[in-house]
Amino acid sequence: MGKLYIVPTPIGNLKDITFRAIEVLKEVDIILAEDTRTSGKLLKHFEISTPMQSHHMHNEHKTVESLVQKLKAGTTIALISDAGTPAISDPGFLLTRACIENNIEVECLPGATAFVPALVNSGLPNDKFVFEGFLPVKKGRQTRLLFLAEETRTIIFYESPHKLIKTLTNFCEYFGEDRPVSVSRELTKLYEETIRGSAKEVLEYYTNKPPKGEIVICVGGKK
């Protein structure tokens, strides 16, 4: 019986990879990568020559069964995403669940993920929090926002730069303009920044300064 390793990769700064992650990626038989071109640069940087196979949201339903068969036959596999910990708003859940159902060992390495540093440096309560990931784009968005408006714990969202203004506007509408918000952008990278304030203040900031890069939003819970 083989084994599946879930391996976090840096969210920006390559120095954030762990020694153990490099070791596992060198020793497994196959690396499943969300985008082989993106991961290829990472593997080249750390001189990892393990063969890669594409595994992303568009093909994971079709490939899970064949991957389980390979694991049953003794193949060791590492799963990585473009950045951060796989299965957190990225592919990985379906394969992990299938391995567990088939009594195949799964080991998840600790490592980089974007929402933890964003939450910690937000200054918002972090003893209890809710991870929402990406909001629905259209269908179900209003229903979800109405539900979350009553949430008393800190709420964490992922968002793309071209949808940030819309999302912050929604927060003003559904949560109130005074709700505390922290937006972390380009974490671990050269132009990393965190903007904190009320929903209205943060909306005004990014209306005047259009954002770029990967974004994590932390919103204070209802009081």
Coordinates of N, CA and C in Angstrom, one line a residue:
M1 N 0.8 -1.2 0.0 CA 0.0 0.0 0.0 C 0.9 1.2 0.0
G2 N 0.5 2.2 -0.9 CA 1.3 3.4 -0.9 C 0.8 4.4 0.1
K3 N 1.1 5.7 0.0 CA 0.8 6.7 0.9 C 0.6 8.0 0.2
L4 N -0.3 8.8 0.7 CA -0.6 10.2 0.2 C 0.0 11.2 1.1
Y5 N 0.8 12.1 0.7 CA 1.3 13.2 1.4 C 0.7 14.5 0.9
I6 N 0.1 15.3 1.9 CA -0.4 16.6 1.5 C 0.7 17.6 1.9
V7 N 1.3 18.3 0.9 CA 2.5 19.1 1.2 C 2.2 20.6 0.9
P8 N 2.3 21.4 1.9 CA 2.1 22.8 1.7 C 3.4 23.4 1.0
T9 N 3.1 24.4 0.1 CA 4.2 25.1 -0.6 C 4.1 26.6 -0.3
P10 N 5.2 27.4 -0.5 CA 5.2 28.8 -0.1 C 4.0 29.6 -0.8
I11 N 3.5 30.5 -0.1 CA 2.5 31.4 -0.7 C 3.1 32.6 -1.4
G12 N 4.4 32.7 -1.3 CA 5.1 33.8 -2.0 C 6.6 33.7 -1.8
N13 N 7.0 33.8 -0.6 CA 8.4 33.7 -0.3 C 8.9 32.3 -0.2
L14 N 9.8 31.9 -1.1 CA 10.3 30.6 -1.3 C 11.0 30.0 0.0
K15 N 11.5 31.0 0.8 CA 12.2 30.6 2.1 C 11.2 29.9 3.1
D16 N 9.9 30.0 2.8 CA 8.9 29.5 3.8 C 8.7 28.0 3.6
I17 N 9.3 27.4 2.6 CA 9.1 25.9 2.5 C 9.9 25.3 3.6
T18 N 9.5 24.1 4.0 CA 10.2 23.4 5.1 C 11.2 22.4 4.6
F19 N 12.2 22.0 5.4 CA 13.1 21.0 5.0 C 12.4 19.7 4.8
R20 N 11.4 19.4 5.6 CA 10.6 18.2 5.5 C 9.9 18.1 4.2
A21 N 9.3 19.2 3.8 CA 8.5 19.3 2.5 C 9.4 19.0 1.3
I22 N 10.6 19.5 1.3 CA 11.6 19.3 0.2 C 12.0 17.8 0.2
E23 N 12.2 17.2 1.4 CA 12.6 15.8 1.5 C 11.5 14.9 1.0
V24 N 10.2 15.2 1.3 CA 9.1 14.4 0.9 C 9.0 14.5 -0.6
L25 N 9.0 15.7 -1.2 CA 8.9 15.9 -2.6 C 10.0 15.2 -3.4
K26 N 11.1 15.0 -2.8 CA 12.2 14.3 -3.5 C 12.1 12.8 -3.4
E27 N 11.4 12.3 -2.4 CA 11.4 10.9 -2.2 C 10.1 10.2 -2.7
V28 N 9.0 10.9 -3.0 CA 7.8 10.2 -3.5 C 8.0 9.8 -4.9
D29 N 7.1 9.0 -5.4 CA 7.1 8.5 -6.8 C 6.5 9.6 -7.8
I30 N 5.4 10.2 -7.3 CA 4.7 11.2 -8.2 C 4.3 12.4 -7.4
I31 N 4.4 13.6 -8.0 CA 3.9 14.8 -7.4 C 2.6 15.3 -8.2
L32 N 1.5 15.4 -7.5 CA 0.3 15.9 -8.1 C 0.3 17.4 -8.0
A33 N 0.3 18.2 -9.1 CA 0.4 19.6 -9.0 C -0.8 20.3 -9.7
E34 N -1.3 21.3 -9.0 CA -2.5 22.1 -9.5 C -2.1 22.7 -10.9
D35 N -1.0 23.3 -11.1 CA -0.5 23.8 -12.4 C 1.0 23.4 -12.5
T36 N 1.2 22.5 -13.4 CA 2.6 21.9 -13.5 C 3.6 23.0 -13.9
R37 N 3.2 24.0 -14.6 CA 4.1 25.1 -15.0 C 4.5 25.9 -13.7
T38 N 3.6 26.2 -12.9 CA 3.9 27.0 -11.7 C 4.7 26.2 -10.7
S39 N 4.3 24.9 -10.5 CA 5.1 24.0 -9.6 C 6.4 23.7 -10.2
G40 N 6.5 23.6 -11.5 CA 7.8 23.3 -12.1 C 8.9 24.3 -11.7
K41 N 8.5 25.6 -11.6 CA 9.5 26.6 -11.2 C 10.0 26.3 -9.8
L42 N 9.0 25.9 -8.9 CA 9.4 25.7 -7.5 C 10.3 24.4 -7.4
L43 N 9.9 23.4 -8.1 CA 10.7 22.2 -8.1 C 12.1 22.4 -8.6
K44 N 12.2 23.2 -9.7 CA 13.5 23.5 -10.3 C 14.4 24.2 -9.3
H45 N 13.8 25.2 -8.6 CA 14.5 26.0 -7.6 C 15.1 25.1 -6.5
F46 N 14.4 24.1 -6.1 CA 14.9 23.3 -5.0 C 15.5 21.9 -5.5
E47 N 15.8 21.9 -6.8 CA 16.4 20.7 -7.5 C 15.7 19.4 -7.2
I48 N 14.4 19.5 -7.4 CA 13.5 18.3 -7.2 C 13.1 17.8 -8.6
S49 N 13.5 16.5 -8.9 CA 13.3 16.0 -10.2 C 12.2 15.0 -10.3
T50 N 11.4 14.8 -9.2 CA 10.3 13.9 -9.2 C 9.2 14.2 -10.3
P51 N 8.8 13.2 -11.0 CA 7.8 13.4 -12.1 C 6.5 14.1 -11.5
M52 N 5.9 15.0 -12.3 CA 4.7 15.6 -11.9 C 3.5 15.1 -12.8
Q53 N 2.3 15.3 -12.2 CA 1.1 14.9 -12.9 C 0.1 16.0 -12.5
S54 N -0.7 16.5 -13.5 CA -1.7 17.5 -13.3 C -2.9 17.0 -12.5
H55 N -3.2 17.8 -11.4 CA -4.4 17.5 -10.6 C -5.0 18.8 -10.2
H56 N -6.1 19.2 -10.8 CA -6.8 20.5 -10.5 C -8.3 20.3 -10.5
M57 N -9.0 21.4 -10.2 CA -10.4 21.4 -10.0 C -11.2 20.9 -11.2
H58 N -10.6 21.0 -12.4 CA -11.4 20.6 -13.6 C -11.2 19.1 -13.9
N59 N -10.2 18.4 -13.3 CA -10.0 17.0 -13.6 C -10.0 16.1 -12.4
E60 N -10.1 16.7 -11.2 CA -9.9 15.8 -10.0 C -11.0 14.8 -9.8
H61 N -12.2 15.1 -10.3 CA -13.3 14.1 -10.2 C -13.0 12.8 -11.0
K62 N -12.3 13.1 -12.2 CA -12.0 12.0 -13.1 C -10.8 11.2 -12.7
T63 N -9.9 11.8 -12.0 CA -8.6 11.2 -11.8 C -8.5 10.5 -10.4
V64 N -9.4 10.7 -9.5 CA -9.4 10.2 -8.2 C -9.3 8.7 -8.2
E65 N -10.1 8.0 -8.9 CA -10.2 6.5 -8.9 C -8.9 5.9 -9.4
S66 N -8.3 6.5 -10.4 CA -7.0 5.9 -10.9 C -5.9 6.2 -9.9
L67 N -5.9 7.3 -9.3 CA -4.9 7.6 -8.3 C -5.0 6.7 -7.1
V68 N -6.2 6.4 -6.7 CA -6.4 5.4 -5.6 C -5.8 4.1 -5.9
Q69 N -6.0 3.6 -7.2 CA -5.5 2.3 -7.6 C -4.0 2.4 -7.6
K70 N -3.4 3.5 -8.0 CA -1.9 3.6 -8.0 C -1.4 3.5 -6.5
L71 N -2.1 4.2 -5.6 CA -1.7 4.1 -4.2 C -1.9 2.7 -3.6
K72 N -2.9 2.0 -4.0 CA -3.1 0.6 -3.6 C -2.0 -0.3 -4.1
A73 N -1.5 0.1 -5.2 CA -0.4 -0.7 -5.8 C 1.0 -0.4 -5.2
G74 N 1.0 0.6 -4.3 CA 2.3 0.8 -3.6 C 2.9 2.2 -4.0
T75 N 2.3 2.9 -4.9 CA 2.9 4.2 -5.3 C 2.8 5.2 -4.2
T76 N 3.8 6.0 -3.9 CA 3.7 7.1 -3.0 C 3.5 8.4 -3.8
I77 N 2.6 9.2 -3.3 CA 2.2 10.4 -4.0 C 2.2 11.6 -3.1
A78 N 2.7 12.7 -3.6 CA 2.6 14.0 -2.8 C 1.7 14.9 -3.6
L79 N 0.8 15.6 -2.9 CA -0.2 16.5 -3.5 C 0.2 17.9 -3.1
I80 N 0.4 18.8 -4.1 CA 0.7 20.2 -3.8 C -0.3 21.1 -4.6
S81 N -0.4 22.3 -4.2 CA -1.2 23.3 -4.9 C -0.3 24.4 -5.4
D82 N -0.8 25.4 -6.1 CA 0.0 26.5 -6.6 C 0.7 27.2 -5.4
A83 N 0.0 27.3 -4.3 CA 0.5 28.0 -3.2 C -0.2 27.6 -1.9
G84 N 0.5 27.5 -0.8 CA -0.2 27.2 0.5 C -0.5 25.7 0.6
T85 N -1.5 25.4 1.5 CA -1.8 24.1 1.9 C -2.9 23.5 1.0
P86 N -2.7 22.4 0.3 CA -3.8 21.9 -0.6 C -5.1 21.6 0.2
A87 N -6.2 21.7 -0.5 CA -7.5 21.4 0.0 C -8.1 22.6 0.8
I88 N -7.3 23.7 1.0 CA -7.9 24.9 1.6 C -8.2 25.8 0.4
S89 N -9.5 25.8 0.0 CA -9.9 26.6 -1.2 C -9.1 26.1 -2.4
D90 N -8.6 24.9 -2.4 CA -7.8 24.3 -3.5 C -8.2 22.8 -3.6
P91 N -7.8 22.2 -4.7 CA -8.1 20.7 -4.9 C -7.4 20.0 -3.7
G92 N -8.0 18.8 -3.4 CA -7.3 18.0 -2.4 C -8.3 17.2 -1.5
F93 N -9.5 17.8 -1.3 CA -10.5 17.1 -0.4 C -10.9 15.8 -1.0
L94 N -11.3 15.8 -2.3 CA -11.8 14.5 -2.9 C -10.8 13.4 -2.8
L95 N -9.6 13.6 -3.1 CA -8.5 12.6 -3.1 C -8.3 12.1 -1.6
T96 N -8.2 13.1 -0.7 CA -8.0 12.7 0.7 C -9.1 11.9 1.2
R97 N -10.4 12.2 0.9 CA -11.5 11.4 1.3 C -11.5 10.0 0.7
A98 N -11.2 9.9 -0.6 CA -11.1 8.6 -1.2 C -10.1 7.7 -0.6
C99 N -8.9 8.3 -0.2 CA -7.9 7.5 0.4 C -8.3 7.0 1.8
I100 N -9.0 7.8 2.5 CA -9.5 7.4 3.8 C -10.5 6.3 3.7
E101 N -11.4 6.4 2.7 CA -12.4 5.4 2.5 C -11.8 4.1 2.1
N102 N -10.6 4.1 1.5 CA -9.9 2.9 1.0 C -8.8 2.5 1.9
N103 N -8.8 3.0 3.1 CA -7.7 2.7 4.1 C -6.3 2.9 3.7
I104 N -6.1 4.0 2.9 CA -4.8 4.4 2.4 C -4.3 5.5 3.3
E105 N -3.1 5.4 3.8 CA -2.6 6.3 4.8 C -2.4 7.7 4.1
V106 N -2.9 8.7 4.9 CA -2.7 10.1 4.5 C -2.0 10.9 5.5
E107 N -1.0 11.6 5.1 CA -0.2 12.4 6.1 C -0.1 13.9 5.5
C108 N -0.6 14.8 6.3 CA -0.5 16.2 6.0 C 0.6 16.9 6.7
L109 N 1.5 17.5 6.0 CA 2.6 18.2 6.6 C 2.2 19.6 7.0
P110 N 2.7 20.1 8.1 CA 2.4 21.5 8.4 C 3.2 22.5 7.5
G111 N 2.6 23.6 7.3 CA 3.3 24.6 6.5 C 2.5 25.8 6.1
A112 N 2.9 26.5 5.1 CA 2.3 27.8 4.7 C 0.8 27.7 4.4
T113 N 0.1 28.7 4.9 CA -1.3 28.9 4.4 C -1.6 30.4 4.7
A114 N -2.4 31.0 3.8 CA -2.5 32.4 3.8 C -3.3 33.0 5.0
F115 N -4.4 32.2 5.4 CA -5.3 32.9 6.3 C -4.8 33.0 7.7
V116 N -3.8 32.2 8.1 CA -3.3 32.2 9.5 C -2.5 33.5 9.8
P117 N -1.5 33.9 9.0 CA -0.9 35.2 9.2 C -1.8 36.4 9.1
A118 N -2.8 36.3 8.1 CA -3.7 37.4 7.9 C -4.6 37.6 9.2
L119 N -5.0 36.5 9.8 CA -5.8 36.5 11.0 C -5.0 37.1 12.2
V120 N -3.8 36.6 12.3 CA -3.0 36.9 13.5 C -2.7 38.4 13.4
N121 N -2.3 38.9 12.3 CA -1.9 40.3 12.2 C -3.0 41.3 12.0
S122 N -4.3 40.8 11.9 CA -5.4 41.7 11.8 C -5.7 42.4 13.0
G123 N -5.3 41.9 14.2 CA -5.7 42.5 15.4 C -7.1 42.2 15.9
L124 N -7.8 41.4 15.1 CA -9.2 41.0 15.5 C -9.1 39.7 16.4
P125 N -10.1 39.5 17.2 CA -10.1 38.3 18.0 C -9.9 37.0 17.3
N126 N -9.0 36.2 17.7 CA -8.6 35.0 17.0 C -8.7 33.7 17.8
D127 N -9.4 33.9 19.0 CA -9.6 32.7 19.9 C -10.7 31.8 19.3
K128 N -11.6 32.4 18.5 CA -12.6 31.7 17.8 C -12.8 32.4 16.5
F129 N -12.8 31.7 15.4 CA -13.0 32.3 14.0 C -13.7 31.3 13.1
V130 N -14.1 31.9 12.0 CA -14.8 31.1 10.9 C -14.1 31.3 9.6
F131 N -13.7 30.2 8.9 CA -13.1 30.4 7.6 C -14.2 30.2 6.5
E132 N -14.4 31.2 5.7 CA -15.4 31.1 4.7 C -14.9 30.9 3.3
G133 N -13.6 31.2 3.1 CA -13.0 31.1 1.8 C -13.6 32.1 0.8
F134 N -13.9 31.7 -0.4 CA -14.5 32.6 -1.4 C -16.0 32.7 -1.3
L135 N -16.6 33.8 -1.3 CA -18.1 34.0 -1.3 C -18.6 33.5 -2.6
P136 N -19.9 33.1 -2.7 CA -20.5 32.8 -4.0 C -20.4 34.0 -4.9
V137 N -20.2 33.8 -6.2 CA -20.1 35.0 -7.1 C -21.5 35.6 -7.3
K138 N -22.5 34.7 -7.6 CA -23.8 35.2 -7.9 C -24.8 34.4 -7.0
K139 N -25.2 33.2 -7.4 CA -26.2 32.5 -6.8 C -25.8 32.2 -5.3
G140 N -26.7 32.5 -4.4 CA -26.4 32.3 -3.0 C -25.6 33.3 -2.2
R141 N -25.1 34.3 -2.9 CA -24.3 35.3 -2.3 C -25.0 36.1 -1.2
Q142 N -26.2 36.6 -1.6 CA -27.0 37.4 -0.7 C -27.4 36.6 0.5
T143 N -27.8 35.4 0.3 CA -28.2 34.5 1.4 C -27.1 34.3 2.3
R144 N -25.9 34.1 1.8 CA -24.7 33.8 2.6 C -24.4 35.1 3.4
L145 N -24.4 36.2 2.8 CA -24.1 37.5 3.5 C -25.1 37.8 4.6
L146 N -26.3 37.5 4.4 CA -27.4 37.7 5.4 C -27.1 36.8 6.6
F147 N -26.7 35.6 6.3 CA -26.4 34.6 7.4 C -25.2 35.0 8.2
L148 N -24.1 35.4 7.5 CA -22.9 35.8 8.1 C -23.0 37.1 8.9
A149 N -24.0 38.0 8.6 CA -24.2 39.2 9.3 C -24.4 39.0 10.8
E150 N -24.9 37.8 11.1 CA -25.2 37.5 12.5 C -24.1 36.8 13.2
E151 N -23.0 36.5 12.5 CA -21.9 35.7 13.0 C -21.1 36.6 14.1
T152 N -20.9 36.0 15.2 CA -20.2 36.8 16.3 C -18.7 36.5 16.3
R153 N -18.2 35.5 15.6 CA -16.8 35.2 15.5 C -16.1 35.9 14.4
T154 N -14.8 36.1 14.4 CA -14.1 36.7 13.3 C -14.3 35.8 12.1
I155 N -14.5 36.5 10.9 CA -14.8 35.7 9.7 C -13.6 36.0 8.7
I156 N -13.2 34.9 8.1 CA -12.0 35.0 7.1 C -12.5 34.7 5.7
F157 N -12.2 35.5 4.8 CA -12.5 35.4 3.4 C -11.3 35.4 2.5
Y158 N -11.3 34.7 1.4 CA -10.3 34.9 0.3 C -11.0 35.7 -0.8
E159 N -10.3 36.5 -1.5 CA -10.9 37.3 -2.5 C -9.9 37.7 -3.6
S160 N -10.3 37.8 -4.8 CA -9.4 38.2 -5.9 C -9.4 39.8 -6.0
P161 N -8.4 40.4 -6.5 CA -8.3 41.8 -6.5 C -9.4 42.5 -7.2
H162 N -9.9 42.0 -8.4 CA -10.9 42.7 -9.2 C -12.3 42.5 -8.6
K163 N -12.5 41.7 -7.5 CA -13.8 41.6 -6.8 C -13.7 42.2 -5.4
L164 N -12.6 42.8 -5.0 CA -12.5 43.3 -3.6 C -13.5 44.4 -3.4
I165 N -13.6 45.4 -4.3 CA -14.4 46.5 -4.1 C -15.9 46.1 -3.9
K166 N -16.3 45.1 -4.8 CA -17.7 44.6 -4.6 C -17.9 44.0 -3.3
T167 N -17.0 43.2 -2.9 CA -17.1 42.5 -1.6 C -17.1 43.4 -0.4
L168 N -16.2 44.4 -0.4 CA -16.2 45.4 0.7 C -17.5 46.2 0.7
T169 N -18.0 46.5 -0.5 CA -19.3 47.2 -0.6 C -20.4 46.4 0.0
N170 N -20.4 45.1 -0.3 CA -21.4 44.2 0.3 C -21.3 44.2 1.8
F171 N -20.0 44.2 2.4 CA -19.8 44.2 3.8 C -20.5 45.4 4.4
C172 N -20.3 46.6 3.8 CA -20.9 47.8 4.3 C -22.5 47.7 4.3
E173 N -23.0 47.1 3.2 CA -24.4 46.9 3.1 C -25.0 45.9 4.1
Y174 N -24.4 44.8 4.3 CA -24.9 43.7 5.1 C -24.4 43.7 6.5
F175 N -23.2 44.1 6.7 CA -22.6 44.0 8.1 C -22.6 45.4 8.8
G176 N -22.7 46.4 8.0 CA -22.6 47.8 8.5 C -21.3 48.5 8.2
E177 N -21.3 49.8 8.0 CA -20.1 50.5 7.6 C -19.1 50.5 8.7
D178 N -19.5 50.4 9.9 CA -18.6 50.4 11.1 C -17.9 49.1 11.4
R179 N -18.3 48.0 10.8 CA -17.8 46.7 11.1 C -16.2 46.7 10.9
P180 N -15.4 46.3 11.8 CA -14.0 46.3 11.6 C -13.5 45.2 10.6
V181 N -12.6 45.7 9.7 CA -12.2 44.9 8.6 C -10.6 45.0 8.5
S182 N -10.0 43.9 8.1 CA -8.5 43.9 7.9 C -8.3 43.2 6.6
V183 N -7.6 43.9 5.6 CA -7.3 43.3 4.3 C -5.8 43.1 4.2
S184 N -5.4 41.8 4.1 CA -4.0 41.5 3.9 C -3.8 41.1 2.4
R185 N -2.7 41.7 1.9 CA -2.5 41.6 0.4 C -1.0 41.2 0.2
E186 N -0.8 40.2 -0.7 CA 0.5 39.9 -1.1 C 1.4 39.4 0.1
L187 N 0.8 38.6 0.9 CA 1.5 38.1 2.1 C 2.8 37.4 1.8
T188 N 3.8 37.6 2.5 CA 5.2 37.1 2.4 C 5.9 37.7 1.2
K189 N 5.3 38.5 0.4 CA 6.0 39.0 -0.8 C 6.5 40.4 -0.6
L190 N 7.2 40.9 -1.6 CA 7.9 42.2 -1.5 C 6.9 43.4 -1.1
Y191 N 5.7 43.4 -1.7 CA 4.8 44.5 -1.5 C 3.7 44.1 -0.5
E192 N 3.9 43.3 0.5 CA 2.9 42.9 1.5 C 2.4 44.1 2.2
E193 N 1.1 44.1 2.4 CA 0.5 45.2 3.2 C -0.8 44.7 3.9
T194 N -1.1 45.3 5.0 CA -2.3 45.0 5.7 C -3.0 46.4 6.0
I195 N -4.2 46.5 5.5 CA -5.0 47.7 5.8 C -6.1 47.4 6.7
R196 N -6.2 48.1 7.8 CA -7.2 47.9 8.9 C -8.0 49.1 9.1
G197 N -9.3 48.9 9.4 CA -10.2 50.0 9.7 C -11.6 49.5 9.6
S198 N -12.6 50.5 9.6 CA -14.0 50.1 9.4 C -14.2 49.6 7.9
A199 N -15.3 49.0 7.7 CA -15.6 48.5 6.3 C -15.6 49.7 5.4
K200 N -16.1 50.8 5.8 CA -16.2 52.0 5.0 C -14.8 52.6 4.7
E201 N -14.0 52.6 5.7 CA -12.6 53.2 5.6 C -11.8 52.3 4.6
V202 N -11.9 51.0 4.8 CA -11.1 50.1 3.9 C -11.6 50.2 2.5
L203 N -12.9 50.3 2.3 CA -13.5 50.4 1.0 C -13.0 51.7 0.3
E204 N -13.0 52.8 1.1 CA -12.5 54.1 0.5 C -11.0 54.0 0.1
Y205 N -10.2 53.3 0.9 CA -8.8 53.2 0.6 C -8.6 52.4 -0.7
Y206 N -9.3 51.3 -0.9 CA -9.0 50.5 -2.1 C -9.8 51.1 -3.3
T207 N -10.8 51.9 -3.1 CA -11.4 52.6 -4.2 C -10.5 53.6 -4.8
N208 N -9.6 54.2 -4.0 CA -8.6 55.2 -4.4 C -7.3 54.5 -4.8
K209 N -7.1 53.3 -4.4 CA -5.9 52.6 -4.7 C -6.2 51.2 -5.1
P210 N -6.5 50.9 -6.4 CA -7.0 49.6 -6.8 C -5.9 48.5 -6.4
P211 N -6.4 47.4 -5.8 CA -5.5 46.4 -5.3 C -4.9 45.5 -6.4
K212 N -3.8 44.8 -6.0 CA -3.2 43.8 -6.9 C -2.8 42.6 -6.0
G213 N -2.7 41.4 -6.5 CA -2.2 40.3 -5.8 C -3.3 39.5 -5.0
E214 N -2.8 38.5 -4.3 CA -3.7 37.6 -3.5 C -4.2 38.3 -2.3
I215 N -5.5 38.1 -1.9 CA -6.0 38.9 -0.8 C -6.7 38.0 0.2
V216 N -6.5 38.3 1.5 CA -7.3 37.7 2.6 C -8.0 38.8 3.4
I217 N -9.3 38.6 3.6 CA -10.0 39.6 4.4 C -10.5 39.0 5.7
C218 N -10.2 39.7 6.8 CA -10.7 39.3 8.1 C -11.8 40.4 8.5
V219 N -12.9 39.9 9.0 CA -14.0 40.8 9.4 C -14.4 40.4 10.8
G220 N -14.5 41.5 11.6 CA -14.9 41.3 13.0 C -16.3 40.8 13.1
G221 N -16.6 40.0 14.1 CA -17.9 39.4 14.3 C -18.9 40.5 14.8
K222 N -20.2 40.1 14.8 CA -21.2 41.0 15.3 C -21.1 41.1 16.8
K223 N -21.3 42.3 17.3 CA -21.3 42.5 18.8 C -22.7 42.8 19.3

